[in-house]
PDB file of C-alpha atoms in Angstrom:
ATOM      1  CA  SER A  18     -42.517  68.554 -32.087  1.00  0.00           C
ATOM      2  CA  ALA A  19     -40.405  66.767 -34.707  1.00  0.00           C
ATOM      3  CA  ILE A  20     -41.574  63.328 -33.510  1.00  0.00           C
ATOM      4  CA  THR A  21     -45.227  64.268 -33.892  1.00  0.00           C
ATOM      5  CA  HIS A  22     -44.533  65.826 -37.276  1.00  0.00           C
ATOM      6  CA  ASN A  23     -42.761  62.667 -38.524  1.00  0.00           C
ATOM      7  CA  THR A  24     -45.560  60.445 -37.230  1.00  0.00           C
ATOM      8  CA  TYR A  25     -48.026  62.683 -39.022  1.00  0.00           C
ATOM      9  CA  LYS A  26     -46.031  62.435 -42.290  1.00  0.00           C
ATOM     10  CA  LEU A  27     -45.972  58.631 -42.013  1.00  0.00           C
ATOM     11  CA  PHE A  28     -49.677  58.651 -41.258  1.00  0.00           C
ATOM     12  CA  ARG A  29     -50.386  60.797 -44.341  1.00  0.00           C
ATOM     13  CA  ALA A  30     -48.147  58.659 -46.565  1.00  0.00           C
ATOM     14  CA  ASN A  31     -49.741  55.360 -45.543  1.00  0.00           C
ATOM     15  CA  LYS A  32     -51.647  53.997 -48.543  1.00  0.00           C
ATOM     16  CA  GLU A  33     -54.397  52.464 -46.408  1.00  0.00           C
ATOM     17  CA  VAL A  34     -54.998  55.684 -44.513  1.00  0.00           C
ATOM     18  CA  GLY A  35     -55.336  57.404 -47.883  1.00  0.00           C
ATOM     19  CA  GLU A  36     -57.859  54.777 -48.921  1.00  0.00           C
ATOM     20  CA  LEU A  37     -59.818  55.301 -45.687  1.00  0.00           C
ATOM     21  CA  TYR A  38     -59.801  59.053 -46.225  1.00  0.00           C
ATOM     22  CA  GLU A  39     -61.067  58.752 -49.823  1.00  0.00           C
ATOM     23  CA  ASN A  40     -63.798  56.323 -48.825  1.00  0.00           C
ATOM     24  CA  ALA A  41     -64.881  58.446 -45.880  1.00  0.00           C
ATOM     25  CA  LEU A  42     -65.203  61.496 -48.145  1.00  0.00           C
ATOM     26  CA  ASN A  43     -67.245  59.527 -50.688  1.00  0.00           C
ATOM     27  CA  ILE A  44     -69.543  57.761 -48.233  1.00  0.00           C
ATOM     28  CA  TYR A  45     -70.146  60.846 -46.086  1.00  0.00           C
ATOM     29  CA  THR A  46     -70.437  63.530 -48.778  1.00  0.00           C
ATOM     30  CA  ASP A  47     -74.005  64.052 -47.590  1.00  0.00           C
ATOM     31  CA  MET A  48     -74.645  63.804 -43.843  1.00  0.00           C
ATOM     32  CA  THR A  49     -78.161  65.268 -43.800  1.00  0.00           C
ATOM     33  CA  ASP A  50     -79.675  62.175 -42.144  1.00  0.00           C
ATOM     34  CA  ILE A  51     -77.084  62.275 -39.346  1.00  0.00           C
ATOM     35  CA  GLU A  52     -77.460  66.051 -38.898  1.00  0.00           C
ATOM     36  CA  ASN A  53     -81.242  65.614 -38.587  1.00  0.00           C
ATOM     37  CA  ASP A  54     -80.851  62.933 -35.901  1.00  0.00           C
ATOM     38  CA  LEU A  55     -78.394  65.099 -33.972  1.00  0.00           C
ATOM     39  CA  THR A  56     -80.643  68.158 -34.272  1.00  0.00           C
ATOM     40  CA  THR A  57     -83.521  66.180 -32.742  1.00  0.00           C
ATOM     41  CA  ALA A  58     -81.285  64.952 -29.909  1.00  0.00           C
ATOM     42  CA  PHE A  59     -79.918  68.426 -29.125  1.00  0.00           C
ATOM     43  CA  ARG A  60     -83.399  69.948 -29.271  1.00  0.00           C
ATOM     44  CA  ARG A  61     -84.640  67.367 -26.776  1.00  0.00           C
ATOM     45  CA  THR A  62     -81.562  67.995 -24.623  1.00  0.00           C
ATOM     46  CA  LYS A  63     -82.623  71.651 -24.270  1.00  0.00           C
ATOM     47  CA  TYR A  64     -85.847  70.335 -22.714  1.00  0.00           C
ATOM     48  CA  PHE A  65     -84.565  67.410 -20.600  1.00  0.00           C
ATOM     49  CA  LEU A  66     -81.061  68.665 -19.713  1.00  0.00           C
ATOM     50  CA  PRO A  67     -81.202  72.451 -20.109  1.00  0.00           C
ATOM     51  CA  HIS A  68     -77.890  72.932 -18.248  1.00  0.00           C
ATOM     52  CA  LEU A  69     -75.917  71.192 -21.023  1.00  0.00           C
ATOM     53  CA  PRO A  70     -74.597  73.509 -23.756  1.00  0.00           C
ATOM     54  CA  THR A  71     -74.963  72.086 -27.279  1.00  0.00           C
ATOM     55  CA  PRO A  72     -71.522  70.903 -28.426  1.00  0.00           C
ATOM     56  CA  ARG A  73     -70.011  71.591 -31.837  1.00  0.00           C
ATOM     57  CA  VAL A  74     -69.860  68.399 -33.906  1.00  0.00           C
ATOM     58  CA  TYR A  75     -66.911  67.367 -36.110  1.00  0.00           C
ATOM     59  CA  CYS A  76     -65.585  64.326 -38.012  1.00  0.00           C
ATOM     60  CA  HIS A  77     -61.987  63.204 -38.360  1.00  0.00           C
ATOM     61  CA  VAL A  78     -60.091  60.312 -39.957  1.00  0.00           C
ATOM     62  CA  SER A  79     -57.878  58.572 -37.401  1.00  0.00           C
ATOM     63  CA  GLY A  80     -56.657  55.564 -39.366  1.00  0.00           C
ATOM     64  CA  LEU A  81     -59.090  53.363 -37.388  1.00  0.00           C
ATOM     65  CA  ASN A  82     -57.625  54.679 -34.190  1.00  0.00           C
ATOM     66  CA  GLN A  83     -59.076  57.242 -31.775  1.00  0.00           C
ATOM     67  CA  SER A  84     -62.771  56.818 -32.410  1.00  0.00           C
ATOM     68  CA  LEU A  85     -64.313  59.633 -30.363  1.00  0.00           C
ATOM     69  CA  ILE A  86     -62.802  62.790 -28.951  1.00  0.00           C
ATOM     70  CA  VAL A  87     -64.875  64.845 -26.534  1.00  0.00           C
ATOM     71  CA  GLY A  88     -63.472  68.237 -25.599  1.00  0.00           C
ATOM     72  CA  GLU A  89     -64.676  71.514 -24.122  1.00  0.00           C
ATOM     73  CA  GLU A  90     -68.063  71.793 -25.862  1.00  0.00           C
ATOM     74  CA  PHE A  91     -67.120  69.780 -28.962  1.00  0.00           C
ATOM     75  CA  ILE A  92     -67.270  66.133 -30.100  1.00  0.00           C
ATOM     76  CA  SER A  93     -65.340  64.646 -32.986  1.00  0.00           C
ATOM     77  CA  LEU A  94     -65.950  61.176 -34.351  1.00  0.00           C
ATOM     78  CA  SER A  95     -63.529  59.112 -36.428  1.00  0.00           C
ATOM     79  CA  ILE A  96     -65.715  58.628 -39.478  1.00  0.00           C
ATOM     80  CA  ASP A  97     -63.381  55.966 -40.951  1.00  0.00           C
ATOM     81  CA  ASN A  98     -64.736  53.629 -38.248  1.00  0.00           C
ATOM     82  CA  TYR A  99     -68.182  53.767 -39.908  1.00  0.00           C
ATOM     83  CA  LEU A 100     -67.616  52.808 -43.549  1.00  0.00           C
ATOM     84  CA  GLY A 101     -69.950  49.775 -43.423  1.00  0.00           C
ATOM     85  CA  SER A 102     -69.780  46.391 -41.697  1.00  0.00           C
ATOM     86  CA  ASN A 103     -68.451  44.738 -44.870  1.00  0.00           C
ATOM     87  CA  PHE A 104     -65.812  47.358 -45.706  1.00  0.00           C
ATOM     88  CA  PRO A 105     -62.951  45.072 -46.943  1.00  0.00           C
ATOM     89  CA  LEU A 106     -60.123  46.814 -45.101  1.00  0.00           C
ATOM     90  CA  TYR A 107     -61.725  46.135 -41.698  1.00  0.00           C
ATOM     91  CA  GLU A 108     -61.350  42.380 -42.064  1.00  0.00           C
ATOM     92  CA  LYS A 109     -57.992  42.718 -43.808  1.00  0.00           C
ATOM     93  CA  ILE A 110     -56.354  44.545 -40.904  1.00  0.00           C
ATOM     94  CA  GLY A 111     -57.858  42.197 -38.317  1.00  0.00           C
ATOM     95  CA  ILE A 112     -60.759  44.071 -36.718  1.00  0.00           C
ATOM     96  CA  TYR A 113     -62.689  41.469 -34.732  1.00  0.00           C
ATOM     97  CA  LYS A 114     -65.748  39.958 -36.352  1.00  0.00           C
ATOM     98  CA  TYR A 115     -67.974  40.946 -33.401  1.00  0.00           C
ATOM     99  CA  GLN A 116     -66.958  44.619 -33.743  1.00  0.00           C
ATOM    100  CA  ARG A 117     -67.622  45.022 -37.462  1.00  0.00           C
ATOM    101  CA  PRO A 118     -71.467  44.980 -37.401  1.00  0.00           C
ATOM    102  CA  ASN A 119     -71.448  48.331 -35.548  1.00  0.00           C
ATOM    103  CA  MET A 120     -69.048  50.035 -37.958  1.00  0.00           C
ATOM    104  CA  ARG A 121     -71.884  51.426 -40.070  1.00  0.00           C
ATOM    105  CA  ARG A 122     -73.736  54.636 -40.789  1.00  0.00           C
ATOM    106  CA  GLU A 123     -76.708  53.845 -38.530  1.00  0.00           C
ATOM    107  CA  LYS A 124     -74.395  54.015 -35.493  1.00  0.00           C
ATOM    108  CA  VAL A 125     -72.896  57.458 -36.195  1.00  0.00           C
ATOM    109  CA  ALA A 126     -75.543  59.707 -34.592  1.00  0.00           C
ATOM    110  CA  PRO A 127     -76.196  57.479 -31.527  1.00  0.00           C
ATOM    111  CA  ASP A 128     -72.434  57.114 -30.957  1.00  0.00           C
ATOM    112  CA  TYR A 129     -71.980  60.907 -30.997  1.00  0.00           C
ATOM    113  CA  ILE A 130     -74.726  61.343 -28.391  1.00  0.00           C
ATOM    114  CA  THR A 131     -73.534  58.370 -26.303  1.00  0.00           C
ATOM    115  CA  ALA A 132     -69.968  59.748 -26.172  1.00  0.00           C
ATOM    116  CA  TRP A 133     -71.259  63.195 -25.242  1.00  0.00           C
ATOM    117  CA  ILE A 134     -73.552  61.983 -22.434  1.00  0.00           C
ATOM    118  CA  SER A 135     -70.782  59.622 -21.187  1.00  0.00           C
ATOM    119  CA  SER A 136     -68.451  62.588 -20.854  1.00  0.00           C
ATOM    120  CA  GLU A 137     -70.999  64.278 -18.573  1.00  0.00           C
ATOM    121  CA  ILE A 138     -71.136  61.350 -16.115  1.00  0.00           C
ATOM    122  CA  SER A 139     -68.029  60.797 -14.048  1.00  0.00           C
ATOM    123  CA  SER A 140     -66.793  57.300 -13.300  1.00  0.00           C
ATOM    124  CA  SER A 141     -64.249  56.120 -10.791  1.00  0.00           C
ATOM    125  CA  LEU A 142     -61.869  53.187 -11.110  1.00  0.00           C
ATOM    126  CA  ALA A 143     -62.715  52.271  -7.518  1.00  0.00           C
ATOM    127  CA  ASP A 144     -66.384  51.775  -8.379  1.00  0.00           C
ATOM    128  CA  ASN A 145     -67.957  48.361  -7.983  1.00  0.00           C
ATOM    129  CA  LEU A 146     -69.739  46.469 -10.748  1.00  0.00           C
ATOM    130  CA  LEU A 147     -73.178  47.769  -9.735  1.00  0.00           C
ATOM    131  CA  SER A 148     -71.917  51.373 -10.085  1.00  0.00           C
ATOM    132  CA  ASP A 149     -70.490  50.572 -13.522  1.00  0.00           C
ATOM    133  CA  MET A 150     -73.740  48.932 -14.629  1.00  0.00           C
ATOM    134  CA  ILE A 151     -75.831  51.867 -13.402  1.00  0.00           C
ATOM    135  CA  ARG A 152     -73.485  54.369 -15.047  1.00  0.00           C
ATOM    136  CA  HIS A 153     -73.892  52.564 -18.394  1.00  0.00           C
ATOM    137  CA  GLY A 154     -77.615  52.296 -17.703  1.00  0.00           C
ATOM    138  CA  LYS A 155     -77.941  56.051 -17.134  1.00  0.00           C
ATOM    139  CA  ILE A 156     -76.142  56.762 -20.415  1.00  0.00           C
ATOM    140  CA  LEU A 157     -78.181  54.275 -22.475  1.00  0.00           C
ATOM    141  CA  TYR A 158     -81.467  55.397 -20.908  1.00  0.00           C
ATOM    142  CA  THR A 159     -80.686  59.084 -21.522  1.00  0.00           C
ATOM    143  CA  VAL A 160     -79.645  58.482 -25.142  1.00  0.00           C
ATOM    144  CA  SER A 161     -82.891  56.525 -25.738  1.00  0.00           C
ATOM    145  CA  VAL A 162     -84.911  59.496 -24.412  1.00  0.00           C
ATOM    146  CA  LEU A 163     -82.950  62.009 -26.511  1.00  0.00           C
ATOM    147  CA  MET A 164     -83.216  59.819 -29.647  1.00  0.00           C
ATOM    148  CA  PRO A 165     -86.737  58.348 -29.583  1.00  0.00           C
ATOM    149  CA  ASP A 166     -86.672  57.573 -33.317  1.00  0.00           C
ATOM    150  CA  THR A 167     -83.535  55.427 -33.051  1.00  0.00           C
ATOM    151  CA  LYS A 168     -84.136  51.757 -32.283  1.00  0.00           C
ATOM    152  CA  GLU A 169     -83.010  50.855 -28.759  1.00  0.00           C
ATOM    153  CA  ARG A 170     -81.046  47.881 -30.062  1.00  0.00           C
ATOM    154  CA  VAL A 171     -79.089  50.254 -32.357  1.00  0.00           C
ATOM    155  CA  ILE A 172     -78.260  52.504 -29.397  1.00  0.00           C
ATOM    156  CA  MET A 173     -77.051  49.386 -27.550  1.00  0.00           C
ATOM    157  CA  GLY A 174     -75.179  48.129 -30.629  1.00  0.00           C
ATOM    158  CA  TYR A 175     -77.055  44.812 -30.776  1.00  0.00           C
ATOM    159  CA  SER A 176     -78.431  42.881 -33.737  1.00  0.00           C
ATOM    160  CA  GLU A 177     -82.080  41.781 -33.625  1.00  0.00           C
ATOM    161  CA  GLU A 178     -80.983  38.295 -32.505  1.00  0.00           C
ATOM    162  CA  GLN A 179     -78.835  39.698 -29.696  1.00  0.00           C
ATOM    163  CA  TRP A 180     -81.635  42.030 -28.589  1.00  0.00           C
ATOM    164  CA  ASP A 181     -84.132  39.149 -28.538  1.00  0.00           C
ATOM    165  CA  TRP A 182     -81.657  37.039 -26.553  1.00  0.00           C
ATOM    166  CA  VAL A 183     -81.203  39.581 -23.747  1.00  0.00           C
ATOM    167  CA  LYS A 184     -84.946  40.260 -23.561  1.00  0.00           C
ATOM    168  CA  LYS A 185     -85.634  36.528 -23.263  1.00  0.00           C
ATOM    169  CA  ASN A 186     -82.822  35.841 -20.773  1.00  0.00           C
ATOM    170  CA  GLU A 187     -83.083  38.926 -18.558  1.00  0.00           C
ATOM    171  CA  ALA A 188     -84.195  37.038 -15.425  1.00  0.00           C
ATOM    172  CA  ASN A 189     -81.591  34.285 -15.957  1.00  0.00           C
ATOM    173  CA  MET A 190     -78.803  36.833 -16.307  1.00  0.00           C
ATOM    174  CA  TRP A 191     -79.877  38.750 -13.206  1.00  0.00           C
ATOM    175  CA  ASN A 192     -80.149  35.536 -11.148  1.00  0.00           C
ATOM    176  CA  THR A 193     -76.730  34.368 -12.361  1.00  0.00           C
ATOM    177  CA  LEU A 194     -75.259  37.751 -11.433  1.00  0.00           C
ATOM    178  CA  ILE A 195     -76.781  37.678  -7.938  1.00  0.00           C
ATOM    179  CA  ALA A 196     -75.691  34.046  -7.384  1.00  0.00           C
ATOM    180  CA  SER A 197     -72.120  34.862  -8.490  1.00  0.00           C
ATOM    181  CA  LYS A 198     -71.798  37.563  -5.792  1.00  0.00           C
ATOM    182  CA  ASP A 199     -70.071  39.736  -8.423  1.00  0.00           C
ATOM    183  CA  LEU A 200     -72.444  42.694  -8.039  1.00  0.00           C
ATOM    184  CA  TYR A 201     -70.143  44.476  -5.570  1.00  0.00           C
ATOM    185  CA  THR A 202     -66.799  43.374  -6.961  1.00  0.00           C
ATOM    186  CA  THR A 203     -64.248  46.111  -7.672  1.00  0.00           C
ATOM    187  CA  SER A 204     -62.047  43.793  -9.758  1.00  0.00           C
ATOM    188  CA  MET A 205     -61.405  45.527 -13.087  1.00  0.00           C
ATOM    189  CA  MET A 206     -61.098  42.158 -14.814  1.00  0.00           C
ATOM    190  CA  ILE A 207     -64.453  40.825 -13.580  1.00  0.00           C
ATOM    191  CA  LYS A 208     -66.245  44.143 -14.171  1.00  0.00           C
ATOM    192  CA  ASN A 209     -64.920  44.175 -17.710  1.00  0.00           C
ATOM    193  CA  GLN A 210     -66.353  40.708 -18.369  1.00  0.00           C
ATOM    194  CA  TYR A 211     -69.832  42.128 -17.709  1.00  0.00           C
ATOM    195  CA  VAL A 212     -69.698  45.615 -19.229  1.00  0.00           C
ATOM    196  CA  GLY A 213     -66.685  45.610 -21.573  1.00  0.00           C
ATOM    197  CA  GLU A 214     -66.658  44.990 -25.333  1.00  0.00           C
ATOM    198  CA  GLY A 215     -66.444  41.339 -26.309  1.00  0.00           C
ATOM    199  CA  PRO A 216     -67.976  38.638 -28.494  1.00  0.00           C
ATOM    200  CA  PHE A 217     -70.115  37.535 -25.515  1.00  0.00           C
ATOM    201  CA  THR A 218     -70.563  38.248 -21.780  1.00  0.00           C
ATOM    202  CA  LYS A 219     -68.305  35.634 -20.200  1.00  0.00           C
ATOM    203  CA  PRO A 220     -70.088  35.117 -16.835  1.00  0.00           C
ATOM    204  CA  PHE A 221     -73.344  34.398 -18.687  1.00  0.00           C
ATOM    205  CA  THR A 222     -73.132  32.067 -21.712  1.00  0.00           C
ATOM    206  CA  GLN A 223     -71.393  32.103 -25.065  1.00  0.00           C
ATOM    207  CA  GLU A 224     -74.814  32.744 -26.636  1.00  0.00           C
ATOM    208  CA  SER A 225     -75.037  36.074 -24.799  1.00  0.00           C
ATOM    209  CA  PRO A 226     -73.964  39.269 -26.578  1.00  0.00           C
ATOM    210  CA  GLY A 227     -71.123  41.338 -25.139  1.00  0.00           C
ATOM    211  CA  ARG A 228     -71.816  44.106 -22.582  1.00  0.00           C
ATOM    212  CA  ALA A 229     -74.952  42.367 -21.286  1.00  0.00           C
ATOM    213  CA  GLY A 230     -74.164  43.768 -17.810  1.00  0.00           C
ATOM    214  CA  ALA A 231     -74.522  47.281 -19.233  1.00  0.00           C
ATOM    215  CA  TRP A 232     -77.855  46.263 -20.758  1.00  0.00           C
ATOM    216  CA  LEU A 233     -79.036  45.029 -17.319  1.00  0.00           C
ATOM    217  CA  GLY A 234     -77.971  48.394 -15.890  1.00  0.00           C
ATOM    218  CA  TRP A 235     -80.212  50.053 -18.483  1.00  0.00           C
ATOM    219  CA  GLN A 236     -83.168  47.895 -17.407  1.00  0.00           C
ATOM    220  CA  ILE A 237     -82.623  48.835 -13.742  1.00  0.00           C
ATOM    221  CA  VAL A 238     -82.496  52.554 -14.612  1.00  0.00           C
ATOM    222  CA  GLU A 239     -85.580  52.178 -16.827  1.00  0.00           C
ATOM    223  CA  SER A 240     -87.432  50.563 -13.903  1.00  0.00           C
ATOM    224  CA  TYR A 241     -86.208  53.279 -11.510  1.00  0.00           C
ATOM    225  CA  MET A 242     -87.469  56.083 -13.769  1.00  0.00           C
ATOM    226  CA  HIS A 243     -90.766  54.292 -14.401  1.00  0.00           C
ATOM    227  CA  ASN A 244     -91.398  53.837 -10.676  1.00  0.00           C
ATOM    228  CA  ASN A 245     -90.239  57.345  -9.694  1.00  0.00           C
ATOM    229  CA  PRO A 246     -91.931  59.660 -12.221  1.00  0.00           C
ATOM    230  CA  GLN A 247     -91.081  62.716 -10.101  1.00  0.00           C
ATOM    231  CA  ILE A 248     -87.350  62.234 -10.847  1.00  0.00           C
ATOM    232  CA  SER A 249     -86.010  64.208 -13.817  1.00  0.00           C
ATOM    233  CA  ILE A 250     -83.251  62.957 -16.102  1.00  0.00           C
ATOM    234  CA  GLN A 251     -81.022  65.668 -14.672  1.00  0.00           C
ATOM    235  CA  GLN A 252     -81.623  64.296 -11.158  1.00  0.00           C
ATOM    236  CA  LEU A 253     -80.993  60.761 -12.421  1.00  0.00           C
ATOM    237  CA  LEU A 254     -77.620  61.736 -13.883  1.00  0.00           C
ATOM    238  CA  GLN A 255     -76.688  63.610 -10.716  1.00  0.00           C
ATOM    239  CA  GLN A 256     -77.634  60.745  -8.340  1.00  0.00           C
ATOM    240  CA  PRO A 257     -74.197  59.438  -7.352  1.00  0.00           C
ATOM    241  CA  ASP A 258     -75.346  56.356  -5.452  1.00  0.00           C
ATOM    242  CA  ALA A 259     -76.026  53.293  -7.599  1.00  0.00           C
ATOM    243  CA  GLN A 260     -77.385  51.366  -4.603  1.00  0.00           C
ATOM    244  CA  THR A 261     -80.105  54.012  -4.060  1.00  0.00           C
ATOM    245  CA  ILE A 262     -81.148  53.625  -7.688  1.00  0.00           C
ATOM    246  CA  LEU A 263     -81.283  49.812  -7.411  1.00  0.00           C
ATOM    247  CA  ASN A 264     -83.168  49.937  -4.077  1.00  0.00           C
ATOM    248  CA  ASN A 265     -85.787  52.339  -5.418  1.00  0.00           C
ATOM    249  CA  SER A 266     -86.105  50.755  -8.866  1.00  0.00           C
ATOM    250  CA  ASN A 267     -88.343  47.872  -7.757  1.00  0.00           C
ATOM    251  CA  TYR A 268     -86.441  45.923 -10.412  1.00  0.00           C
ATOM    252  CA  ARG A 269     -87.913  42.424 -10.741  1.00  0.00           C
ATOM    253  CA  PRO A 270     -87.029  40.776 -14.056  1.00  0.00           C
TER     254      PRO A 270
END
């Protein structure tokens, strides 16, 4: 359509988009390291999740917009979102300080695999917080199994300090969550405070990193898989009931 064509022309003419495109080409001329990580993950997928066909993998430049596109057996990642935490344009156009540390090369391969696995697990807007936490937990757990050479904190998108904080405060966070009676809330706003992007996880403390509820979901899933060795990852992903997973996880932080 004419509208789309005009938008596209504006997009192409924008000086900053041109700068992003040039930088992306320069920084990602060689993607061997990323290809190797993805090859490992897809090879392990054939073993752990044989029903999943290996997707084709692409990059695009979106002008810091649509970061990941997952389609019928393909994934495309907006590579201009990964030009380095200190890339000057990020600060200049107002990307939040807490988001910038993850806009780096180390996150490319895990973000591809996370987006792909996420697309294989359905979510419903009517779900309660526990379901959301377990859904995130399933994704993070699965990615950590498919990418054993990638640090877990990198998969989560945490710095070393943030990772140490959640490890140290796991029991406190869980007790706060239980005391708040938020575990079964279906309020989008409250759920988002626990599992959504942010500088910290509001119901906990301002020292907490964002998405700490998703991290707790990962710990519950980890405990569930540890205590039920007969359950395959495929069965984990296909278990629709978050309560069953919590009940059988023997989770005791």
